[in-house]
Amino acid sequence: MKSLILSALLTLSAAPVLACETFTLGDLNIEHAWSRATIGADRPGVFYVEITNNGSTDDALIGIATPAAGMPMLHETVVTDGIASMPHAMSIPVPAGQTVELAPGGYHGMLMGLTTTLAEGDSFPVTLSFQNAGEVVVNVEVLSLRAEGPDCDDAN
Amino acid sequence: MRRRQLILGLGGASGALAFTLGLGWLQSRGRAQPPAALLPLPIGEMGFALTNHRGEPVRPADWIGRPTMAFFGFTWCPDVCPTTLSDISGWLDELGPDADRLNTVFITVDPERDTQQVLADYLANFDPRITGLTGPLAEVERAVAGFRARFEKVPRDGDYTMDHTAGVFLFRADGRFASIIDYHEDRRFALPKIRRVLT
C-alpha cells in the first residue's frame, strides 16, 4: 500500500526523481540516494544518502560497494581551524530513533576508481552494509555537478 | 619525482618561514591577538603571477577596483569544492547583475592536476562569472601565503588528496580584507557579507 502511494506520488510529480525512492531494510529507511556528475572517470565520485533508524537498537553503516567504482569508501569532511580534510570513516553510527545524513560537507561515500563517467540522469546501484541490519541495495541517481541534493516533496 | 619532493619541501619550508615571520610580526604588535587573527594581506600587498582558465595572466593588482570573492580548492575534490562552487553560483544568481562587479576566483591548490584546460572543463558546470586560477606550484604557494591560507598534499590509497583552507575570502574594492564566509557557517549570513563588500 505504501509503495502504491509512493508510485502514485512519483507519477503525479512533474519530474519523477529516482533519488526520492525509499528503500527499507528491517527498521532502517534509506532514501535520497544521490551522486554528482563527474568529468571523466579519473576523479572520485561522491555518494550521499539519508538513513533513518526507526528501531530501538543502534546500528552503523560499515561499508559500501558498487559496480560503479573499484574502491568505494566512507569518508567524513572535517573542517578544523578553517582547513578542510577528509579522513576515512571506519563506520557511521545510525543510532536508534535517529536519522543520519551522508550529505555535502559531512559524511559521504567517496567513489575512487570509477569504472565509468557519472553523467547527470544516470543511476547506479550501491550496496550498503550495516553492522546489524545486514545489506541492502539502493539505486543512486546522478544529479548535476552543481546539485546540492535531490528535489523531493518530503525533503526539508 | 625526487625533484618534486624537493620543490614541495622548499615550498613547505618557505611557507613555514612566512608563518614564523608573520607570527613574529603579530607578537611584536602585542599579545592580545591570538595567532588565529593572522589576517589576509590587502590584495595590493600580495604578490603572485597565475593564469586563469581562459589562459590570461592574472596578478593581484588586476583585482583592485572591484570587490573580490576568492577561495581555494581542487577539482579532484568530491565534496567540499563542488559544494562551495555550487553555493557561490547560487549567491551570484541571487545577487544578479550586482555580482558582475565582483572578481570571483577559484584558486587551485593542486596545479599538478588542475591545468588551465582542466579548470575550464570543470568551471563550465558552474556560474560563468567564476574564474579559475592555476600556475606553477611556487606561485600558488605565494597566493596561499598572501591569503594566510594553508594547504597540504596528503597521500591517500596510492593517490593523493589535498587538505586546504575551506572558507570564502571577501575583499573590498580597494583590496582591503573584509571577511570570511566559513565553510560551516549558516549560509544565510553569506549574502549580507557579500553585499557589504559591494557597497
mmCIF file of C-alpha atoms in Angstrom:
data_model
loop_
_atom_site.group_PDB
_atom_site.id
_atom_site.type_symbol
_atom_site.label_atom_id
_atom_site.label_comp_id
_atom_site.label_asym_id
_atom_site.label_seq_id
_atom_site.Cartn_x
_atom_site.Cartn_y
_atom_site.Cartn_z
ATOM 1 C CA MET A 1 0.000 0.000 0.000
ATOM 2 C CA LYS A 2 2.778 2.347 0.970
ATOM 3 C CA SER A 3 4.599 1.645 -2.279
ATOM 4 C CA LEU A 4 1.362 2.200 -4.171
ATOM 5 C CA ILE A 5 1.037 5.666 -2.646
ATOM 6 C CA LEU A 6 4.689 6.304 -3.347
ATOM 7 C CA SER A 7 4.399 5.350 -7.004
ATOM 8 C CA ALA A 8 1.255 7.460 -7.289
ATOM 9 C CA LEU A 9 3.176 10.414 -5.875
ATOM 10 C CA LEU A 10 6.024 9.799 -8.273
ATOM 11 C CA THR A 11 3.639 9.717 -11.203
ATOM 12 C CA LEU A 12 1.968 12.921 -10.078
ATOM 13 C CA SER A 13 5.116 14.945 -9.605
ATOM 14 C CA ALA A 14 6.227 16.830 -12.709
ATOM 15 C CA ALA A 15 9.603 15.125 -12.963
ATOM 16 C CA PRO A 16 9.842 11.798 -11.144
ATOM 17 C CA VAL A 17 13.072 11.780 -9.187
ATOM 18 C CA LEU A 18 14.737 8.438 -8.644
ATOM 19 C CA ALA A 19 16.659 9.757 -5.645
ATOM 20 C CA CYS A 20 13.338 10.143 -3.813
ATOM 21 C CA GLU A 21 12.753 6.389 -3.777
ATOM 22 C CA THR A 22 12.723 4.836 -0.279
ATOM 23 C CA PHE A 23 14.382 1.505 0.499
ATOM 24 C CA THR A 24 13.624 -0.485 3.639
ATOM 25 C CA LEU A 25 15.861 -2.906 5.484
ATOM 26 C CA GLY A 26 14.361 -4.085 8.780
ATOM 27 C CA ASP A 27 13.928 -0.945 10.886
ATOM 28 C CA LEU A 28 16.024 1.157 8.542
ATOM 29 C CA ASN A 29 14.590 3.507 5.934
ATOM 30 C CA ILE A 30 17.051 4.602 3.276
ATOM 31 C CA GLU A 31 16.251 7.447 0.925
ATOM 32 C CA HIS A 32 17.674 10.388 -1.029
ATOM 33 C CA ALA A 33 20.486 8.322 -2.530
ATOM 34 C CA TRP A 34 22.245 10.596 -4.994
ATOM 35 C CA SER A 35 25.589 11.403 -6.536
ATOM 36 C CA ARG A 36 27.136 14.202 -8.539
ATOM 37 C CA ALA A 37 28.091 14.022 -12.189
ATOM 38 C CA THR A 38 31.828 13.662 -12.792
ATOM 39 C CA ILE A 39 34.064 14.936 -15.547
ATOM 40 C CA GLY A 40 35.594 11.747 -16.847
ATOM 41 C CA ALA A 41 36.289 8.723 -14.656
ATOM 42 C CA ASP A 42 39.632 9.833 -13.200
ATOM 43 C CA ARG A 43 38.191 11.970 -10.435
ATOM 44 C CA PRO A 44 36.487 10.346 -7.470
ATOM 45 C CA GLY A 45 32.707 10.367 -7.408
ATOM 46 C CA VAL A 46 30.612 11.022 -4.345
ATOM 47 C CA PHE A 47 27.670 9.224 -2.738
ATOM 48 C CA TYR A 48 25.096 10.792 -0.457
ATOM 49 C CA VAL A 49 22.148 9.153 1.305
ATOM 50 C CA GLU A 50 19.822 9.554 4.270
ATOM 51 C CA ILE A 51 19.299 6.681 6.728
ATOM 52 C CA THR A 52 16.572 6.640 9.382
ATOM 53 C CA ASN A 53 16.660 4.060 12.152
ATOM 54 C CA ASN A 54 13.059 3.505 13.282
ATOM 55 C CA GLY A 55 14.049 0.666 15.603
ATOM 56 C CA SER A 56 15.165 0.593 19.217
ATOM 57 C CA THR A 57 18.657 -0.793 18.536
ATOM 58 C CA ASP A 58 21.645 1.247 17.403
ATOM 59 C CA ASP A 59 23.164 0.301 14.089
ATOM 60 C CA ALA A 60 26.058 1.513 11.975
ATOM 61 C CA LEU A 61 26.875 1.795 8.290
ATOM 62 C CA ILE A 62 30.123 -0.138 7.966
ATOM 63 C CA GLY A 63 30.733 -0.212 4.234
ATOM 64 C CA ILE A 64 29.561 0.459 0.705
ATOM 65 C CA ALA A 65 30.108 -1.430 -2.534
ATOM 66 C CA THR A 66 29.157 -0.601 -6.109
ATOM 67 C CA PRO A 67 29.974 -1.814 -9.614
ATOM 68 C CA ALA A 68 30.470 1.884 -10.474
ATOM 69 C CA ALA A 69 33.743 2.151 -8.531
ATOM 70 C CA GLY A 70 36.691 -0.107 -7.773
ATOM 71 C CA MET A 71 37.382 1.446 -4.397
ATOM 72 C CA PRO A 72 34.344 2.930 -2.690
ATOM 73 C CA MET A 73 34.814 4.067 0.904
ATOM 74 C CA LEU A 74 33.273 6.089 3.674
ATOM 75 C CA HIS A 75 34.738 9.500 4.418
ATOM 76 C CA GLU A 76 33.945 12.467 6.558
ATOM 77 C CA THR A 77 34.693 16.068 5.668
ATOM 78 C CA VAL A 78 36.136 17.721 8.746
ATOM 79 C CA VAL A 79 36.933 21.415 8.952
ATOM 80 C CA THR A 80 39.494 22.169 11.678
ATOM 81 C CA ASP A 81 40.732 25.748 12.093
ATOM 82 C CA GLY A 82 39.309 26.521 8.674
ATOM 83 C CA ILE A 83 41.194 23.677 6.973
ATOM 84 C CA ALA A 84 39.084 21.016 5.263
ATOM 85 C CA SER A 85 40.310 17.431 5.310
ATOM 86 C CA MET A 86 38.656 14.108 4.518
ATOM 87 C CA PRO A 87 39.584 11.364 6.963
ATOM 88 C CA HIS A 88 38.282 7.811 6.453
ATOM 89 C CA ALA A 89 35.225 6.944 8.496
ATOM 90 C CA MET A 90 35.538 3.345 9.716
ATOM 91 C CA SER A 91 31.808 3.272 10.340
ATOM 92 C CA ILE A 92 28.991 5.778 10.505
ATOM 93 C CA PRO A 93 26.725 5.424 13.558
ATOM 94 C CA VAL A 94 22.984 5.131 12.898
ATOM 95 C CA PRO A 95 21.562 5.420 16.443
ATOM 96 C CA ALA A 96 18.091 4.124 17.300
ATOM 97 C CA GLY A 97 15.361 6.632 16.544
ATOM 98 C CA GLN A 98 17.632 8.947 14.590
ATOM 99 C CA THR A 99 18.294 9.995 11.015
ATOM 100 C CA VAL A 100 21.842 10.159 9.738
ATOM 101 C CA GLU A 101 22.681 12.039 6.587
ATOM 102 C CA LEU A 102 25.558 11.460 4.269
ATOM 103 C CA ALA A 103 25.372 14.970 2.835
ATOM 104 C CA PRO A 104 27.607 17.693 1.364
ATOM 105 C CA GLY A 105 30.117 18.888 3.933
ATOM 106 C CA GLY A 106 29.874 15.903 6.273
ATOM 107 C CA TYR A 107 29.851 12.130 5.943
ATOM 108 C CA HIS A 108 29.925 10.924 2.355
ATOM 109 C CA GLY A 109 30.782 7.919 0.273
ATOM 110 C CA MET A 110 33.890 8.523 -1.806
ATOM 111 C CA LEU A 111 33.879 6.517 -5.018
ATOM 112 C CA MET A 112 37.501 6.046 -6.023
ATOM 113 C CA GLY A 113 38.409 4.210 -9.195
ATOM 114 C CA LEU A 114 35.216 4.960 -11.112
ATOM 115 C CA THR A 115 34.565 2.392 -13.824
ATOM 116 C CA THR A 116 32.773 4.989 -15.927
ATOM 117 C CA THR A 117 31.975 8.685 -16.060
ATOM 118 C CA LEU A 118 28.924 9.506 -13.935
ATOM 119 C CA ALA A 119 26.610 11.512 -16.189
ATOM 120 C CA GLU A 120 23.633 13.515 -14.993
ATOM 121 C CA GLY A 121 20.495 11.372 -15.249
ATOM 122 C CA ASP A 122 22.368 8.065 -14.914
ATOM 123 C CA SER A 123 21.769 5.777 -11.991
ATOM 124 C CA PHE A 124 23.824 3.021 -10.420
ATOM 125 C CA PRO A 125 23.352 0.553 -7.538
ATOM 126 C CA VAL A 126 25.157 0.854 -4.216
ATOM 127 C CA THR A 127 25.115 -1.915 -1.604
ATOM 128 C CA LEU A 128 25.049 -0.562 1.935
ATOM 129 C CA SER A 129 26.356 -2.854 4.690
ATOM 130 C CA PHE A 130 25.099 -2.348 8.216
ATOM 131 C CA GLN A 131 26.537 -3.854 11.353
ATOM 132 C CA ASN A 132 23.220 -5.362 12.477
ATOM 133 C CA ALA A 133 20.639 -4.995 9.724
ATOM 134 C CA GLY A 134 22.785 -6.569 7.009
ATOM 135 C CA GLU A 135 22.873 -5.428 3.400
ATOM 136 C CA VAL A 136 20.573 -3.526 1.092
ATOM 137 C CA VAL A 137 20.976 -2.356 -2.500
ATOM 138 C CA VAL A 138 19.797 1.171 -3.330
ATOM 139 C CA ASN A 139 19.552 2.975 -6.661
ATOM 140 C CA VAL A 140 21.646 6.115 -6.763
ATOM 141 C CA GLU A 141 20.621 8.937 -9.052
ATOM 142 C CA VAL A 142 23.348 11.061 -10.619
ATOM 143 C CA LEU A 143 22.446 14.751 -10.353
ATOM 144 C CA SER A 144 24.396 17.669 -11.846
ATOM 145 C CA LEU A 145 27.835 18.603 -10.538
ATOM 146 C CA ARG A 146 26.155 21.730 -9.181
ATOM 147 C CA ALA A 147 23.378 19.871 -7.329
ATOM 148 C CA GLU A 148 23.044 20.251 -3.566
ATOM 149 C CA GLY A 149 20.557 17.398 -3.199
ATOM 150 C CA PRO A 150 17.505 15.799 -4.778
ATOM 151 C CA ASP A 151 14.332 17.835 -5.032
ATOM 152 C CA CYS A 152 11.866 15.605 -3.194
ATOM 153 C CA ASP A 153 8.480 16.704 -1.882
ATOM 154 C CA ASP A 154 9.328 15.284 1.516
ATOM 155 C CA ALA A 155 12.833 16.770 1.612
ATOM 156 C CA ASN A 156 13.486 19.545 4.080
ATOM 157 C CA MET B 1 59.671 12.589 -8.527
ATOM 158 C CA ARG B 2 62.553 13.383 -6.242
ATOM 159 C CA ARG B 3 62.715 16.873 -7.703
ATOM 160 C CA ARG B 4 59.037 17.419 -6.994
ATOM 161 C CA GLN B 5 59.514 16.391 -3.396
ATOM 162 C CA LEU B 6 62.417 18.769 -3.121
ATOM 163 C CA ILE B 7 60.325 21.605 -4.508
ATOM 164 C CA LEU B 8 57.478 20.726 -2.194
ATOM 165 C CA GLY B 9 59.910 20.621 0.689
ATOM 166 C CA LEU B 10 61.243 24.040 -0.204
ATOM 167 C CA GLY B 11 57.715 25.344 -0.558
ATOM 168 C CA GLY B 12 56.839 23.971 2.839
ATOM 169 C CA ALA B 13 59.965 25.489 4.344
ATOM 170 C CA SER B 14 59.260 28.905 2.851
ATOM 171 C CA GLY B 15 55.639 28.606 3.983
ATOM 172 C CA ALA B 16 56.818 27.811 7.497
ATOM 173 C CA LEU B 17 59.242 30.736 7.336
ATOM 174 C CA ALA B 18 56.492 33.065 6.183
ATOM 175 C CA PHE B 19 54.301 31.820 9.014
ATOM 176 C CA THR B 20 57.069 32.320 11.566
ATOM 177 C CA LEU B 21 57.749 35.827 10.249
ATOM 178 C CA GLY B 22 54.029 36.536 10.349
ATOM 179 C CA LEU B 23 53.790 35.264 13.883
ATOM 180 C CA GLY B 24 56.800 37.348 14.899
ATOM 181 C CA TRP B 25 55.171 40.414 13.405
ATOM 182 C CA LEU B 26 51.978 39.632 15.256
ATOM 183 C CA GLN B 27 53.732 39.088 18.579
ATOM 184 C CA SER B 28 55.632 42.333 18.187
ATOM 185 C CA ARG B 29 52.290 44.104 17.792
ATOM 186 C CA GLY B 30 51.069 42.888 21.146
ATOM 187 C CA ARG B 31 49.999 39.730 22.842
ATOM 188 C CA ALA B 32 46.285 40.485 22.838
ATOM 189 C CA GLN B 33 45.717 38.892 19.425
ATOM 190 C CA PRO B 34 45.808 35.109 19.147
ATOM 191 C CA PRO B 35 47.652 33.622 16.138
ATOM 192 C CA ALA B 36 44.292 32.777 14.577
ATOM 193 C CA ALA B 37 43.847 36.517 13.988
ATOM 194 C CA LEU B 38 46.527 36.481 11.301
ATOM 195 C CA LEU B 39 44.602 38.307 8.602
ATOM 196 C CA PRO B 40 44.981 38.037 4.857
ATOM 197 C CA LEU B 41 47.166 40.734 3.332
ATOM 198 C CA PRO B 42 45.476 43.521 1.399
ATOM 199 C CA ILE B 43 45.376 42.427 -2.223
ATOM 200 C CA GLY B 44 47.680 45.296 -3.175
ATOM 201 C CA GLU B 45 50.414 43.796 -0.974
ATOM 202 C CA MET B 46 50.068 40.288 -2.351
ATOM 203 C CA GLY B 47 52.461 39.020 -4.978
ATOM 204 C CA PHE B 48 51.772 36.161 -7.358
ATOM 205 C CA ALA B 49 51.545 35.518 -11.071
ATOM 206 C CA LEU B 50 48.909 32.962 -12.055
ATOM 207 C CA THR B 51 46.976 32.098 -15.210
ATOM 208 C CA ASN B 52 43.200 31.972 -15.454
ATOM 209 C CA HIS B 53 41.198 29.156 -17.067
ATOM 210 C CA ARG B 54 40.950 31.256 -20.240
ATOM 211 C CA GLY B 55 44.739 31.352 -20.468
ATOM 212 C CA GLU B 56 45.158 35.007 -19.449
ATOM 213 C CA PRO B 57 47.812 36.071 -16.920
ATOM 214 C CA VAL B 58 46.450 37.279 -13.573
ATOM 215 C CA ARG B 59 48.232 39.381 -10.975
ATOM 216 C CA PRO B 60 46.720 40.630 -7.715
ATOM 217 C CA ALA B 61 46.828 44.256 -8.930
ATOM 218 C CA ASP B 62 44.280 43.265 -11.618
ATOM 219 C CA TRP B 63 41.683 42.799 -8.876
ATOM 220 C CA ILE B 64 41.958 46.288 -7.389
ATOM 221 C CA GLY B 65 38.971 48.472 -8.206
ATOM 222 C CA ARG B 66 36.401 45.714 -7.751
ATOM 223 C CA PRO B 67 35.464 43.687 -4.680
ATOM 224 C CA THR B 68 36.911 40.183 -4.687
ATOM 225 C CA MET B 69 35.495 36.840 -3.553
ATOM 226 C CA ALA B 70 38.088 34.060 -3.568
ATOM 227 C CA PHE B 71 38.508 30.525 -2.355
ATOM 228 C CA PHE B 72 40.942 27.641 -2.610
ATOM 229 C CA GLY B 73 40.199 24.122 -3.757
ATOM 230 C CA PHE B 74 40.960 21.477 -6.353
ATOM 231 C CA THR B 75 38.869 19.790 -8.997
ATOM 232 C CA TRP B 76 39.588 16.230 -7.799
ATOM 233 C CA CYS B 77 37.795 17.112 -4.552
ATOM 234 C CA PRO B 78 34.453 15.273 -4.445
ATOM 235 C CA ASP B 79 32.665 17.049 -1.609
ATOM 236 C CA VAL B 80 33.804 20.461 -0.370
ATOM 237 C CA CYS B 81 34.742 22.050 -3.701
ATOM 238 C CA PRO B 82 31.641 21.288 -5.792
ATOM 239 C CA THR B 83 29.546 22.236 -2.766
ATOM 240 C CA THR B 84 31.321 25.586 -2.365
ATOM 241 C CA LEU B 85 31.233 26.295 -6.122
ATOM 242 C CA SER B 86 27.555 25.432 -6.094
ATOM 243 C CA ASP B 87 26.962 27.761 -3.111
ATOM 244 C CA ILE B 88 28.892 30.554 -4.822
ATOM 245 C CA SER B 89 26.963 30.037 -8.057
ATOM 246 C CA GLY B 90 23.745 30.327 -6.037
ATOM 247 C CA TRP B 91 24.912 33.544 -4.358
ATOM 248 C CA LEU B 92 25.878 35.058 -7.722
ATOM 249 C CA ASP B 93 22.413 34.124 -9.037
ATOM 250 C CA GLU B 94 20.744 35.836 -6.099
ATOM 251 C CA LEU B 95 22.904 38.944 -6.411
ATOM 252 C CA GLY B 96 22.052 39.137 -10.102
ATOM 253 C CA PRO B 97 23.756 41.873 -12.138
ATOM 254 C CA ASP B 98 25.362 43.283 -8.933
ATOM 255 C CA ALA B 99 27.602 40.213 -8.936
ATOM 256 C CA ASP B 100 29.063 41.317 -12.288
ATOM 257 C CA ARG B 101 31.102 43.834 -10.279
ATOM 258 C CA LEU B 102 32.825 41.091 -8.275
ATOM 259 C CA ASN B 103 36.070 39.320 -9.063
ATOM 260 C CA THR B 104 35.028 35.762 -8.198
ATOM 261 C CA VAL B 105 38.021 33.426 -8.213
ATOM 262 C CA PHE B 106 38.706 29.766 -7.522
ATOM 263 C CA ILE B 107 42.419 29.186 -6.923
ATOM 264 C CA THR B 108 43.549 25.585 -7.269
ATOM 265 C CA VAL B 109 45.902 24.159 -4.653
ATOM 266 C CA ASP B 110 46.565 21.202 -6.975
ATOM 267 C CA PRO B 111 48.183 22.785 -10.045
ATOM 268 C CA GLU B 112 49.784 19.426 -10.846
ATOM 269 C CA ARG B 113 46.413 18.044 -11.969
ATOM 270 C CA ASP B 114 44.439 21.263 -12.402
ATOM 271 C CA THR B 115 45.792 22.639 -15.653
ATOM 272 C CA GLN B 116 44.135 25.536 -17.434
ATOM 273 C CA GLN B 117 42.085 23.131 -19.581
ATOM 274 C CA VAL B 118 41.028 21.009 -16.604
ATOM 275 C CA LEU B 119 39.840 24.146 -14.801
ATOM 276 C CA ALA B 120 37.965 25.304 -17.896
ATOM 277 C CA ASP B 121 36.131 21.966 -18.229
ATOM 278 C CA TYR B 122 35.304 21.914 -14.532
ATOM 279 C CA LEU B 123 34.095 25.509 -14.244
ATOM 280 C CA ALA B 124 31.822 25.079 -17.283
ATOM 281 C CA ASN B 125 29.469 23.402 -14.776
ATOM 282 C CA PHE B 126 29.145 26.498 -12.592
ATOM 283 C CA ASP B 127 28.364 30.212 -12.858
ATOM 284 C CA PRO B 128 30.417 31.616 -15.782
ATOM 285 C CA ARG B 129 31.463 34.570 -13.604
ATOM 286 C CA ILE B 130 33.751 32.268 -11.579
ATOM 287 C CA THR B 131 37.344 32.482 -12.802
ATOM 288 C CA GLY B 132 39.719 29.607 -12.140
ATOM 289 C CA LEU B 133 43.408 30.245 -11.426
ATOM 290 C CA THR B 134 46.342 27.908 -11.751
ATOM 291 C CA GLY B 135 50.080 28.204 -12.308
ATOM 292 C CA PRO B 136 53.422 26.928 -11.063
ATOM 293 C CA LEU B 137 53.270 25.480 -7.542
ATOM 294 C CA ALA B 138 55.559 28.233 -6.236
ATOM 295 C CA GLU B 139 53.126 30.909 -7.444
ATOM 296 C CA VAL B 140 50.163 29.061 -5.925
ATOM 297 C CA GLU B 141 52.119 28.987 -2.660
ATOM 298 C CA ARG B 142 52.711 32.750 -2.878
ATOM 299 C CA ALA B 143 48.994 33.298 -3.347
ATOM 300 C CA VAL B 144 48.126 30.987 -0.440
ATOM 301 C CA ALA B 145 50.673 32.785 1.764
ATOM 302 C CA GLY B 146 49.164 36.180 0.900
ATOM 303 C CA PHE B 147 45.726 34.980 1.935
ATOM 304 C CA ARG B 148 47.244 33.466 5.111
ATOM 305 C CA ALA B 149 45.607 30.265 3.929
ATOM 306 C CA ARG B 150 47.083 26.766 4.064
ATOM 307 C CA PHE B 151 47.125 23.609 2.023
ATOM 308 C CA GLU B 152 48.804 20.253 2.258
ATOM 309 C CA LYS B 153 49.191 17.337 -0.123
ATOM 310 C CA VAL B 154 48.090 14.156 1.640
ATOM 311 C CA PRO B 155 48.961 10.688 0.242
ATOM 312 C CA ARG B 156 45.850 8.521 0.122
ATOM 313 C CA ASP B 157 45.399 4.950 -1.124
ATOM 314 C CA GLY B 158 48.114 5.152 -3.788
ATOM 315 C CA ASP B 159 46.850 8.565 -4.858
ATOM 316 C CA TYR B 160 46.693 11.873 -3.046
ATOM 317 C CA THR B 161 44.185 14.394 -1.820
ATOM 318 C CA MET B 162 44.604 17.981 -0.679
ATOM 319 C CA ASP B 163 43.725 19.460 2.685
ATOM 320 C CA HIS B 164 43.057 23.148 2.223
ATOM 321 C CA THR B 165 41.517 26.276 3.711
ATOM 322 C CA ALA B 166 37.812 25.948 3.005
ATOM 323 C CA GLY B 167 36.477 29.452 3.732
ATOM 324 C CA VAL B 168 35.473 32.007 1.112
ATOM 325 C CA PHE B 169 37.523 35.235 1.379
ATOM 326 C CA LEU B 170 35.976 38.644 0.746
ATOM 327 C CA PHE B 171 37.940 41.796 -0.058
ATOM 328 C CA ARG B 172 36.750 45.369 -0.638
ATOM 329 C CA ALA B 173 37.260 47.113 -3.973
ATOM 330 C CA ASP B 174 40.392 48.867 -2.638
ATOM 331 C CA GLY B 175 41.875 45.461 -1.818
ATOM 332 C CA ARG B 176 41.436 45.531 1.958
ATOM 333 C CA PHE B 177 40.384 42.226 3.528
ATOM 334 C CA ALA B 178 36.741 42.320 4.648
ATOM 335 C CA SER B 179 35.602 38.922 5.950
ATOM 336 C CA ILE B 180 35.492 35.167 5.512
ATOM 337 C CA ILE B 181 32.444 33.039 4.896
ATOM 338 C CA ASP B 182 33.312 29.919 6.896
ATOM 339 C CA TYR B 183 32.537 26.556 5.387
ATOM 340 C CA HIS B 184 30.114 25.504 8.092
ATOM 341 C CA GLU B 185 28.706 28.939 8.733
ATOM 342 C CA ASP B 186 24.957 29.394 8.294
ATOM 343 C CA ARG B 187 24.591 30.220 4.607
ATOM 344 C CA ARG B 188 22.064 32.976 5.439
ATOM 345 C CA PHE B 189 24.989 35.145 6.563
ATOM 346 C CA ALA B 190 26.785 34.804 3.259
ATOM 347 C CA LEU B 191 24.746 37.201 1.124
ATOM 348 C CA PRO B 192 24.856 40.106 3.618
ATOM 349 C CA LYS B 193 28.639 39.667 3.853
ATOM 350 C CA ILE B 194 28.989 39.804 0.073
ATOM 351 C CA ARG B 195 26.637 42.784 -0.201
ATOM 352 C CA ARG B 196 28.789 44.635 2.337
ATOM 353 C CA VAL B 197 31.830 44.495 0.058
ATOM 354 C CA LEU B 198 29.686 45.502 -2.923
ATOM 355 C CA THR B 199 28.572 48.792 -1.357
#
